[in-house]
Amino acid sequence: MKKQQQNMAAIYCRLSRDDGGDAESNSIQTQRMMLRRYCKEQGFNIYSEYIDDGISGVTFDRIGFKNMLSDIEEGKVGIVVCKDLSRLGRNNAMVAYYTEIVFPDADIRFICIDDGIDSAKGENEIMGFKSIINEYYARDISKKIKSSNYTRALAGEFSATLAPLGYQKSPENKHKLIVEEKGAEIVRYIFHMAVKEGLGTWQIAGRLNAENIPTPRQHNNGMSKDVFTNSSHKHEPVWIPASVRIIIKNRAYLGEVVNGKTYSKSFKSRKRHKTPFEKHIIVPNMHPPLISSDDFELAQRIIKIRQRVNKSECTNIFVGTLYCVDCGSPMSFTPAPDTKFGGYFMCNKYRYRVKEDKRMCTFHYLPLDYITDAVIVAIQKQAAVAKAHKDELRSYAEKLAEEKSKLLTSKARKELSKLKHRRDELDVIIRRLFEQNALGVLADERFVSMSATYEEEQAELKNRVSELQVQMSETNRNVENVEKFLKTISRYLDIQTLDKGILNELINRIEVHTGEGQRSKRRQLIEIHWRFIEMIK
């Protein structure tokens, strides 16, 4: 890299709601001003500013970050400057990958002002631990958000972006559904064909197309003025069996709200996976049903399909620990006792799954001695750094705990204010109901029905207020988590061998990336997910 380019700085700023987006000290503008001032004081020339506003630090799929990497690859910058390490990211493995491999390979000087990190001044041993604690912070925030979503799910709130065909969101409450009659006609007609005529999904889709019935998307776009007439549309509807199946399997047509149908395996992943039906959160009687329960169950039997369950087994100390990062499959072990490396791992899906003469994943080849030595070295390093910097780590954990407490308290107070306002409204509504009933304006039966509904909402509101008050007073466990980790890891300062017991105690999961290069130049990223993050729930 030319001397001129070595002095070119890339300013990187990132902020998301999980970082405390309402805090002045973390705002993009504050970061930008701080970094500009620092570059001016150090005599750096600013090549460009790269901003990712509203993007979580867990993912590295960010436009600003990718643009910065592109300029780094083209040799346009020689310095990357951030406010602190958490601005770069809250995914410990990926932060380590960029700070220990990508940036050094590109001769990039990496600086985090608040954390006192400057790669030009030598390796910062404490940086790895700060990155781990940053990741734990993001994990814990994710846990709180999931808890909040779970509470709303139990209350039967409809949370999807679009209402299912036959319903629309209530203008008074976007989490409630009301019947949209034109779409409801289509839904009833589909169930009629399945239940009364015994038609399959292919036959139902064919008839809907033949009769020019608008699809759900067309219906939502206003093409359903005359549902059961062959009115001319600019685009003919295209129903497919899968669309019909989705409607027939949708329990919303029983008046139920179903939440928790998908989940993510990790707070780092955006990919959603299907939740087993028995774990769905189903709340009945949340809106008017379109289909009777008998007709719904009959329709399910008509379209029922079978699913195969595949099982695999392997015997080695890494079983249940070593996984392919790309497809999530366990790594399959092939012993080779007569070789110097003792055996090797490969992606289980690559080994056993073939589609159209092509493997379902890539090899992900990993020698046994390589992963064993890598884990031993990682444990030794964690133990050594923890021992040398235990006081600094405690202090850093306390600082993050305080910041997170302020953020969670702020969010809880806002929600609590809204709930208390609604509580006051309910008090007025219920009092007026009593007055109207006493004056004879409101019939007794109607009074009982309406008051029961509002009192039920009052009870749910009271429970949520209690939960928020507990959350606001809850002692943060970040510091406890670090203390427990320090005590555990210190026992392995001089570890020389690895067994299943040690793996279970220290590591939750190891994810293997595809290797790059050959022989002595081969490099392979291995993500170790330390168990201490989950030690205290």
Coordinates of C-alpha atoms in Angstrom, one line a residue:
M1 CA 0.0 0.0 0.0
K2 CA 1.3 3.4 -0.9
K3 CA 2.2 5.8 1.9
Q4 CA -0.5 8.2 0.7
Q5 CA -3.1 5.6 1.0
Q6 CA -1.9 4.4 4.4
N7 CA -2.9 7.8 5.8
M8 CA -6.4 7.6 4.3
A9 CA -9.0 6.9 7.0
A10 CA -12.4 5.2 6.7
I11 CA -14.9 6.5 9.3
Y12 CA -17.4 3.8 10.3
C13 CA -20.6 4.6 12.3
R14 CA -23.3 2.2 13.2
L15 CA -26.4 2.4 15.3
S16 CA -29.5 0.3 16.0
R17 CA -32.3 0.4 18.5
D18 CA -30.6 -2.3 20.5
D19 CA -27.6 0.0 20.9
G20 CA -29.7 2.6 22.6
G21 CA -30.9 4.6 19.5
D22 CA -32.5 7.3 21.8
A23 CA -29.3 8.0 23.6
E24 CA -27.5 11.1 22.6
S25 CA -24.1 9.7 23.3
N26 CA -24.6 6.9 20.7
S27 CA -26.2 8.9 17.9
I28 CA -24.8 8.7 14.4
Q29 CA -24.2 12.5 14.5
T30 CA -22.3 12.2 17.7
Q31 CA -20.1 9.3 16.4
R32 CA -19.4 11.2 13.2
M33 CA -18.3 14.4 15.0
M34 CA -16.1 12.4 17.4
L35 CA -14.4 10.5 14.6
R36 CA -13.9 13.6 12.4
R37 CA -12.3 15.4 15.4
Y38 CA -10.0 12.4 16.1
C39 CA -8.8 12.1 12.5
K40 CA -8.1 15.8 12.4
E41 CA -6.0 15.6 15.6
Q42 CA -4.1 12.6 14.4
G43 CA -3.5 14.1 10.9
F44 CA -5.5 11.4 9.1
N45 CA -7.1 12.3 5.7
I46 CA -10.7 11.1 5.7
Y47 CA -11.4 9.1 2.5
S48 CA -15.0 8.5 3.2
E49 CA -17.7 8.0 5.9
Y50 CA -19.6 4.7 6.0
I51 CA -22.9 4.7 7.9
D52 CA -25.2 1.9 8.9
D53 CA -28.2 3.5 10.7
G54 CA -30.8 1.2 12.2
I55 CA -28.8 -2.0 11.5
S56 CA -28.1 -4.6 14.2
G57 CA -24.5 -5.3 15.1
V58 CA -25.2 -9.0 15.1
T59 CA -25.3 -9.1 11.3
F60 CA -22.5 -8.0 9.0
D61 CA -24.8 -7.9 6.0
R62 CA -24.8 -4.0 6.0
I63 CA -24.5 -1.7 3.0
G64 CA -22.2 0.8 4.7
F65 CA -19.9 -2.0 6.0
K66 CA -19.8 -3.7 2.6
N67 CA -19.0 -0.5 0.8
M68 CA -16.1 0.0 3.2
L69 CA -14.8 -3.5 2.6
S70 CA -15.0 -2.9 -1.1
D71 CA -12.8 0.3 -0.8
I72 CA -10.4 -1.6 1.4
E73 CA -10.0 -4.4 -1.2
E74 CA -9.3 -1.7 -3.8
G75 CA -6.6 -0.2 -1.6
K76 CA -8.3 3.2 -1.2
V77 CA -8.0 3.3 2.6
G78 CA -5.4 2.3 5.2
I79 CA -7.1 3.1 8.5
V80 CA -10.6 2.2 9.9
V81 CA -11.8 4.3 12.8
C82 CA -14.8 3.5 15.0
K83 CA -16.1 5.0 18.2
D84 CA -15.9 1.6 20.1
L85 CA -15.7 -2.1 19.3
S86 CA -19.4 -2.6 19.5
R87 CA -19.9 -0.2 16.5
L88 CA -18.0 -2.6 14.4
G89 CA -20.3 -5.4 15.5
R90 CA -21.7 -7.6 18.3
N91 CA -21.0 -11.0 16.7
N92 CA -17.8 -12.1 18.4
A93 CA -16.7 -14.6 15.8
M94 CA -17.1 -12.2 12.9
V95 CA -15.5 -9.3 14.8
A96 CA -12.5 -11.5 15.4
Y97 CA -12.5 -12.6 11.7
Y98 CA -12.2 -9.0 10.5
T99 CA -9.9 -7.6 13.2
E100 CA -7.5 -10.6 13.2
I101 CA -7.6 -11.8 9.6
V102 CA -9.2 -9.4 7.1
F103 CA -7.8 -6.1 8.4
P104 CA -4.2 -7.4 9.0
D105 CA -4.1 -9.1 5.6
A106 CA -5.1 -5.8 4.0
D107 CA -2.6 -3.8 6.1
I108 CA -5.4 -1.9 7.7
R109 CA -4.8 0.0 10.9
F110 CA -7.9 -0.5 13.1
I111 CA -8.7 2.0 15.8
C112 CA -11.6 2.1 18.4
I113 CA -11.3 5.4 20.2
D114 CA -13.3 4.7 23.4
D115 CA -11.9 1.3 23.9
G116 CA -8.3 2.4 23.4
I117 CA -7.7 -0.1 20.6
D118 CA -5.1 0.8 18.0
S119 CA -3.6 -2.1 16.0
A120 CA -0.5 0.0 15.2
K121 CA 0.4 -0.1 18.9
G122 CA 0.4 -3.9 19.1
E123 CA -2.2 -6.6 19.9
N124 CA -4.8 -5.6 22.4
E125 CA -5.4 -8.8 24.5
I126 CA -8.5 -7.5 26.2
M127 CA -10.3 -6.8 22.8
G128 CA -11.4 -10.4 22.4
F129 CA -13.2 -10.4 25.8
K130 CA -14.8 -7.0 25.1
S131 CA -16.1 -8.5 21.9
I132 CA -17.6 -11.5 23.8
I133 CA -19.3 -9.2 26.3
N134 CA -20.6 -7.0 23.4
E135 CA -22.2 -10.2 21.9
Y136 CA -23.7 -11.1 25.2
Y137 CA -25.3 -7.7 25.5
A138 CA -26.9 -8.2 22.0
R139 CA -28.0 -11.7 23.1
D140 CA -29.6 -10.5 26.3
I141 CA -31.5 -7.7 24.5
S142 CA -32.8 -10.2 22.0
K143 CA -34.0 -12.4 24.9
K144 CA -35.9 -9.4 26.4
I145 CA -37.5 -8.7 23.0
K146 CA -38.6 -12.3 22.6
S147 CA -40.1 -12.2 26.1
S148 CA -42.1 -9.1 25.2
N149 CA -43.3 -10.7 21.9
Y150 CA -44.2 -13.9 23.8
T151 CA -46.4 -11.9 26.2
R152 CA -48.3 -10.2 23.3
A153 CA -48.6 -13.6 21.6
L154 CA -50.3 -15.0 24.8
A155 CA -52.7 -12.1 24.7
G156 CA -53.8 -13.1 21.2
E157 CA -52.5 -10.1 19.4
F158 CA -52.4 -10.5 15.6
S159 CA -48.9 -9.5 14.6
A160 CA -48.5 -10.4 10.9
T161 CA -48.0 -7.6 8.3
L162 CA -51.0 -8.6 6.2
A163 CA -54.4 -9.9 7.3
P164 CA -55.3 -13.3 5.8
L165 CA -57.8 -13.4 2.9
G166 CA -61.3 -12.8 4.3
Y167 CA -60.2 -10.4 7.1
Q168 CA -58.8 -7.0 7.5
K169 CA -57.1 -5.2 10.4
S170 CA -59.5 -3.2 12.6
P171 CA -59.1 0.6 12.2
E172 CA -59.3 0.9 16.0
N173 CA -56.7 -1.8 16.8
K174 CA -54.2 -3.1 14.2
H175 CA -53.7 -6.2 16.3
K176 CA -57.4 -7.2 15.9
L177 CA -59.0 -8.7 12.8
I178 CA -62.5 -8.0 11.4
V179 CA -64.3 -9.8 8.6
E180 CA -63.8 -8.5 5.0
E181 CA -66.9 -10.0 3.4
K182 CA -65.8 -10.2 -0.3
G183 CA -62.7 -12.1 0.7
A184 CA -64.7 -14.2 3.1
E185 CA -66.8 -15.4 0.2
I186 CA -63.8 -16.7 -1.5
V187 CA -62.6 -18.5 1.6
R188 CA -66.0 -20.1 2.2
Y189 CA -66.1 -21.2 -1.4
I190 CA -62.7 -22.9 -1.2
F191 CA -63.8 -24.8 2.0
H192 CA -67.1 -25.7 0.3
M193 CA -65.2 -27.3 -2.6
A194 CA -63.0 -29.2 -0.3
V195 CA -65.6 -30.4 2.3
K196 CA -68.8 -30.6 0.3
E197 CA -67.4 -31.7 -3.0
G198 CA -64.3 -33.5 -1.9
L199 CA -62.0 -31.7 -4.4
G200 CA -58.2 -31.7 -3.9
T201 CA -56.0 -28.6 -4.0
W202 CA -55.2 -29.1 -7.7
Q203 CA -58.9 -29.3 -8.6
I204 CA -59.8 -26.3 -6.4
A205 CA -57.1 -24.1 -8.0
G206 CA -58.2 -25.1 -11.5
R207 CA -61.8 -24.1 -10.8
L208 CA -60.8 -20.8 -9.2
N209 CA -58.8 -20.0 -12.2
A210 CA -61.6 -21.1 -14.6
E211 CA -64.1 -18.9 -12.8
N212 CA -61.7 -15.9 -12.7
I213 CA -61.7 -15.7 -8.9
P214 CA -59.0 -13.1 -7.8
T215 CA -56.1 -14.4 -5.9
P216 CA -55.4 -13.1 -2.4
R217 CA -52.8 -10.6 -3.8
Q218 CA -55.2 -9.4 -6.5
H219 CA -58.0 -9.2 -3.9
N220 CA -55.8 -7.0 -1.7
N221 CA -55.1 -4.8 -4.7
G222 CA -58.8 -4.0 -5.2
M223 CA -59.7 -6.5 -7.9
S224 CA -62.6 -8.1 -6.1
K225 CA -65.6 -5.9 -6.8
D226 CA -67.5 -8.8 -8.3
V227 CA -66.0 -12.0 -6.8
F228 CA -68.3 -14.5 -8.4
T229 CA -68.7 -13.0 -11.8
N230 CA -66.5 -13.3 -14.9
S231 CA -65.7 -9.6 -14.9
S232 CA -62.8 -8.8 -17.1
H233 CA -59.6 -8.1 -15.3
K234 CA -56.4 -6.8 -16.7
H235 CA -54.5 -9.8 -15.4
E236 CA -56.1 -13.2 -15.1
P237 CA -55.8 -14.8 -11.7
V238 CA -53.3 -17.6 -11.2
W239 CA -54.2 -19.9 -8.4
I240 CA -51.8 -22.7 -7.6
P241 CA -52.3 -25.7 -5.2
A242 CA -49.9 -24.3 -2.6
S243 CA -52.0 -21.2 -2.3
V244 CA -55.1 -23.2 -1.7
R245 CA -53.4 -25.4 0.8
I246 CA -52.2 -22.3 2.8
I247 CA -55.8 -21.1 3.1
I248 CA -57.2 -24.5 4.1
K249 CA -54.6 -24.9 6.8
N250 CA -55.0 -21.4 8.2
R251 CA -56.5 -21.6 11.7
A252 CA -57.4 -17.9 11.6
Y253 CA -60.6 -19.0 9.9
L254 CA -61.7 -20.7 13.1
G255 CA -61.5 -17.4 14.9
E256 CA -58.1 -18.2 16.4
V257 CA -54.9 -16.2 16.4
V258 CA -51.8 -18.4 16.0
N259 CA -48.4 -17.0 17.0
G260 CA -45.0 -18.5 17.4
K261 CA -45.1 -20.5 14.1
T262 CA -41.5 -19.8 13.3
Y263 CA -38.3 -19.2 15.3
S264 CA -34.6 -18.4 14.7
K265 CA -32.0 -20.8 15.9
S266 CA -29.7 -17.9 16.9
F267 CA -30.1 -14.2 17.6
K268 CA -27.4 -13.8 14.9
S269 CA -29.5 -15.4 12.2
R270 CA -32.3 -13.8 10.2
K271 CA -33.4 -17.2 8.9
R272 CA -36.7 -18.4 10.3
H273 CA -37.5 -22.1 10.9
K274 CA -40.9 -23.7 11.4
T275 CA -41.9 -24.4 15.0
P276 CA -43.6 -27.8 15.7
F277 CA -47.4 -27.4 15.8
E278 CA -47.6 -28.4 19.5
K279 CA -45.5 -25.4 20.4
H280 CA -47.6 -22.9 18.5
I281 CA -49.3 -20.3 20.7
I282 CA -53.0 -20.6 19.8
V283 CA -55.6 -18.1 21.3
P284 CA -59.2 -18.9 20.4
N285 CA -62.2 -16.5 20.0
M286 CA -60.2 -13.5 19.0
H287 CA -62.3 -12.6 15.9
P288 CA -65.4 -14.0 14.1
P289 CA -64.8 -17.4 12.5
L290 CA -65.5 -18.0 8.8
I291 CA -65.5 -21.9 9.0
S292 CA -67.0 -24.3 11.5
S293 CA -64.5 -26.5 13.4
D294 CA -66.0 -29.7 11.9
D295 CA -65.5 -28.4 8.3
F296 CA -62.0 -27.2 9.1
E297 CA -60.9 -30.6 10.5
L298 CA -62.5 -32.4 7.6
A299 CA -60.6 -30.2 5.1
Q300 CA -57.3 -31.0 6.9
R301 CA -57.8 -34.7 6.5
I302 CA -58.4 -34.2 2.8
I303 CA -55.2 -32.4 2.1
K304 CA -53.0 -34.2 4.8
I305 CA -49.5 -35.0 3.8
R306 CA -46.8 -37.1 5.4
Q307 CA -43.3 -35.9 6.3
R308 CA -40.2 -38.0 6.7
V309 CA -37.9 -37.8 9.6
N310 CA -34.2 -38.4 9.0
K311 CA -31.9 -39.5 11.7
S312 CA -28.1 -39.7 11.9
E313 CA -25.6 -40.8 14.6
C314 CA -21.8 -40.4 15.1
T315 CA -19.5 -41.2 18.0
N316 CA -16.8 -38.8 18.9
I317 CA -16.2 -36.1 21.6
F318 CA -17.5 -33.4 19.2
V319 CA -20.9 -35.0 18.7
G320 CA -23.6 -32.4 19.4
T321 CA -21.0 -29.7 19.3
L322 CA -19.6 -29.4 15.8
Y323 CA -21.8 -28.1 13.0
C324 CA -21.7 -26.8 9.5
V325 CA -22.2 -23.0 9.5
D326 CA -23.8 -23.0 6.0
C327 CA -26.6 -25.6 6.4
G328 CA -26.7 -26.2 10.1
S329 CA -26.1 -30.0 9.8
P330 CA -23.8 -31.8 12.3
M331 CA -20.3 -32.6 11.1
S332 CA -19.9 -36.3 10.3
F333 CA -16.7 -38.0 11.6
T334 CA -14.6 -40.4 9.5
P335 CA -11.9 -42.1 11.7
A336 CA -8.4 -42.6 10.2
P337 CA -6.3 -44.1 13.0
D338 CA -3.4 -44.9 10.8
T339 CA -2.9 -41.3 9.6
K340 CA -1.2 -38.4 11.4
F341 CA -4.4 -36.5 11.9
G342 CA -6.5 -39.4 13.2
G343 CA -9.5 -38.7 11.1
Y344 CA -11.5 -35.9 9.7
F345 CA -15.0 -34.2 9.7
M346 CA -17.2 -33.3 6.8
C347 CA -20.7 -31.8 6.5
N348 CA -23.3 -34.5 7.2
K349 CA -25.6 -33.1 4.5
Y350 CA -22.7 -33.2 2.0
R351 CA -22.0 -36.8 2.9
Y352 CA -25.5 -38.2 2.6
R353 CA -27.7 -35.8 0.7
V354 CA -27.7 -35.7 -3.1
K355 CA -30.1 -34.0 -5.4
E356 CA -30.0 -34.3 -9.2
D357 CA -26.4 -35.7 -8.9
K358 CA -25.3 -32.7 -6.9
R359 CA -24.3 -32.5 -3.2
M360 CA -26.7 -30.6 -0.9
C361 CA -23.8 -28.7 0.7
T362 CA -20.0 -28.4 0.4
F363 CA -17.3 -30.6 2.0
H364 CA -16.3 -28.4 4.9
Y365 CA -13.3 -30.8 5.4
L366 CA -11.8 -30.5 8.9
P367 CA -9.0 -32.8 10.3
L368 CA -9.5 -34.1 13.8
D369 CA -6.1 -32.9 15.1
Y370 CA -6.7 -29.4 13.7
I371 CA -10.0 -28.8 15.5
T372 CA -8.7 -30.4 18.7
D373 CA -5.5 -28.3 18.7
A374 CA -7.5 -25.1 17.8
V375 CA -9.9 -25.6 20.7
I376 CA -7.2 -26.3 23.2
V377 CA -5.3 -23.1 22.1
A378 CA -8.5 -21.1 22.3
I379 CA -9.2 -22.3 25.8
Q380 CA -5.6 -21.6 26.9
K381 CA -5.8 -18.1 25.4
Q382 CA -9.2 -17.4 27.1
A383 CA -7.9 -18.6 30.4
A384 CA -4.6 -16.6 30.2
V385 CA -6.3 -13.3 29.2
A386 CA -9.0 -13.7 31.8
K387 CA -6.5 -14.2 34.5
A388 CA -4.4 -11.1 33.4
H389 CA -7.4 -8.8 32.9
K390 CA -10.1 -10.0 35.3
D391 CA -10.5 -6.6 37.0
E392 CA -10.8 -4.7 33.7
L393 CA -13.3 -7.3 32.5
R394 CA -15.4 -6.8 35.6
S395 CA -15.4 -3.1 35.2
Y396 CA -16.4 -3.3 31.5
A397 CA -19.2 -5.7 32.3
E398 CA -20.5 -3.3 35.0
K399 CA -20.5 -0.4 32.5
L400 CA -22.5 -2.4 29.9
A401 CA -24.9 -3.5 32.5
E402 CA -25.6 0.1 33.5
E403 CA -26.1 1.1 29.8
K404 CA -28.5 -1.8 29.2
S405 CA -30.4 -1.1 32.3
K406 CA -31.0 2.5 31.2
L407 CA -32.2 1.4 27.8
L408 CA -34.6 -1.3 29.0
T409 CA -35.9 1.1 31.7
S410 CA -36.6 3.7 29.1
K411 CA -38.5 1.3 26.9
A412 CA -40.5 -0.1 29.8
R413 CA -41.5 3.4 31.0
K414 CA -42.8 4.3 27.5
E415 CA -44.9 1.1 27.4
L416 CA -46.0 1.6 31.0
S417 CA -47.2 5.1 30.2
K418 CA -49.4 3.8 27.4
L419 CA -50.8 1.0 29.5
K420 CA -51.7 3.3 32.4
H421 CA -53.4 5.6 29.9
R422 CA -55.5 2.7 28.6
R423 CA -56.2 1.6 32.2
D424 CA -57.7 5.0 32.9
E425 CA -59.8 4.8 29.8
L426 CA -61.2 1.4 30.8
D427 CA -62.1 2.8 34.3
V428 CA -64.2 5.4 32.6
I429 CA -65.8 3.0 30.1
I430 CA -66.8 0.5 32.9
R431 CA -68.1 3.3 35.1
R432 CA -70.3 4.5 32.2
L433 CA -71.6 1.0 31.5
F434 CA -72.7 0.8 35.1
E435 CA -74.5 4.1 34.8
Q436 CA -76.2 3.2 31.6
N437 CA -77.3 -0.2 33.0
A438 CA -78.6 1.5 36.2
L439 CA -80.6 4.0 34.1
G440 CA -82.1 1.2 32.0
V441 CA -80.4 2.4 28.8
L442 CA -78.3 -0.8 28.6
A443 CA -80.0 -4.2 28.9
D444 CA -78.7 -6.5 31.6
E445 CA -77.5 -9.2 29.2
R446 CA -75.7 -6.7 27.1
F447 CA -74.2 -5.1 30.2
V448 CA -72.8 -8.4 31.4
S449 CA -71.3 -9.2 28.0
M450 CA -69.6 -5.9 27.5
S451 CA -68.4 -5.5 31.1
A452 CA -66.9 -9.0 31.0
T453 CA -64.9 -8.1 27.9
Y454 CA -63.5 -4.9 29.3
E455 CA -62.8 -6.4 32.7
E456 CA -60.8 -9.2 30.9
E457 CA -58.8 -6.5 29.1
Q458 CA -58.2 -4.8 32.5
A459 CA -56.9 -8.0 34.0
E460 CA -54.5 -8.6 31.1
L461 CA -53.3 -5.0 31.3
K462 CA -52.7 -5.3 35.0
N463 CA -50.6 -8.4 34.4
R464 CA -48.5 -6.7 31.8
V465 CA -48.0 -3.6 34.1
S466 CA -46.7 -6.0 36.8
E467 CA -44.3 -7.6 34.4
L468 CA -42.9 -4.3 33.3
Q469 CA -42.4 -3.1 36.9
V470 CA -40.5 -6.3 37.7
Q471 CA -38.4 -5.9 34.5
M472 CA -37.6 -2.3 35.6
S473 CA -36.4 -3.4 39.0
E474 CA -34.6 -6.6 37.8
T475 CA -30.9 -6.7 38.7
N476 CA -28.8 -7.2 35.6
R477 CA -26.8 -10.5 35.5
N478 CA -24.1 -9.4 33.1
V479 CA -21.5 -9.0 35.9
E480 CA -22.5 -12.3 37.5
N481 CA -22.1 -14.0 34.1
V482 CA -18.6 -12.7 33.7
E483 CA -17.7 -13.7 37.3
K484 CA -18.8 -17.3 36.7
F485 CA -16.9 -17.5 33.5
L486 CA -13.7 -16.2 35.1
K487 CA -14.0 -18.9 37.8
T488 CA -14.7 -21.7 35.3
I489 CA -12.1 -20.8 32.7
S490 CA -9.3 -20.3 35.3
R491 CA -9.2 -24.1 35.8
Y492 CA -8.0 -24.7 32.3
L493 CA -5.0 -22.3 32.1
D494 CA -2.6 -25.2 31.4
I495 CA -5.0 -27.6 29.5
Q496 CA -3.1 -30.0 27.2
T497 CA -5.8 -32.6 26.3
L498 CA -9.4 -32.3 25.4
D499 CA -12.3 -34.5 26.4
K500 CA -16.1 -34.4 26.1
G501 CA -16.5 -33.2 29.7
I502 CA -14.4 -30.1 29.0
L503 CA -16.3 -29.4 25.8
N504 CA -19.6 -29.6 27.6
E505 CA -18.5 -27.3 30.4
L506 CA -17.0 -24.5 28.2
I507 CA -18.6 -24.7 24.8
N508 CA -22.1 -24.7 23.5
R509 CA -21.5 -25.1 19.8
I510 CA -18.7 -24.9 17.2
E511 CA -19.5 -23.8 13.7
V512 CA -17.2 -24.7 10.8
H513 CA -16.8 -22.6 7.7
T514 CA -15.5 -23.7 4.3
G515 CA -11.7 -23.8 4.2
E516 CA -9.7 -21.6 1.8
G517 CA -6.4 -22.3 0.2
Q518 CA -4.3 -25.5 0.2
R519 CA -1.7 -27.2 2.4
S520 CA 0.3 -24.7 4.5
K521 CA -1.6 -21.8 3.2
R522 CA -5.0 -23.3 4.0
R523 CA -7.2 -21.2 6.4
Q524 CA -10.5 -22.1 7.9
L525 CA -12.7 -20.0 10.2
I526 CA -14.1 -21.9 13.2
E527 CA -16.7 -20.1 15.4
I528 CA -16.6 -21.1 19.1
H529 CA -19.8 -20.3 21.0
W530 CA -18.7 -20.2 24.7
R531 CA -21.1 -21.7 27.1
F532 CA -20.6 -19.0 29.7
I533 CA -22.9 -16.7 27.8
E534 CA -25.7 -19.2 28.6
M535 CA -24.6 -20.1 32.1
I536 CA -27.0 -17.6 33.7
K537 CA -30.4 -17.3 32.2

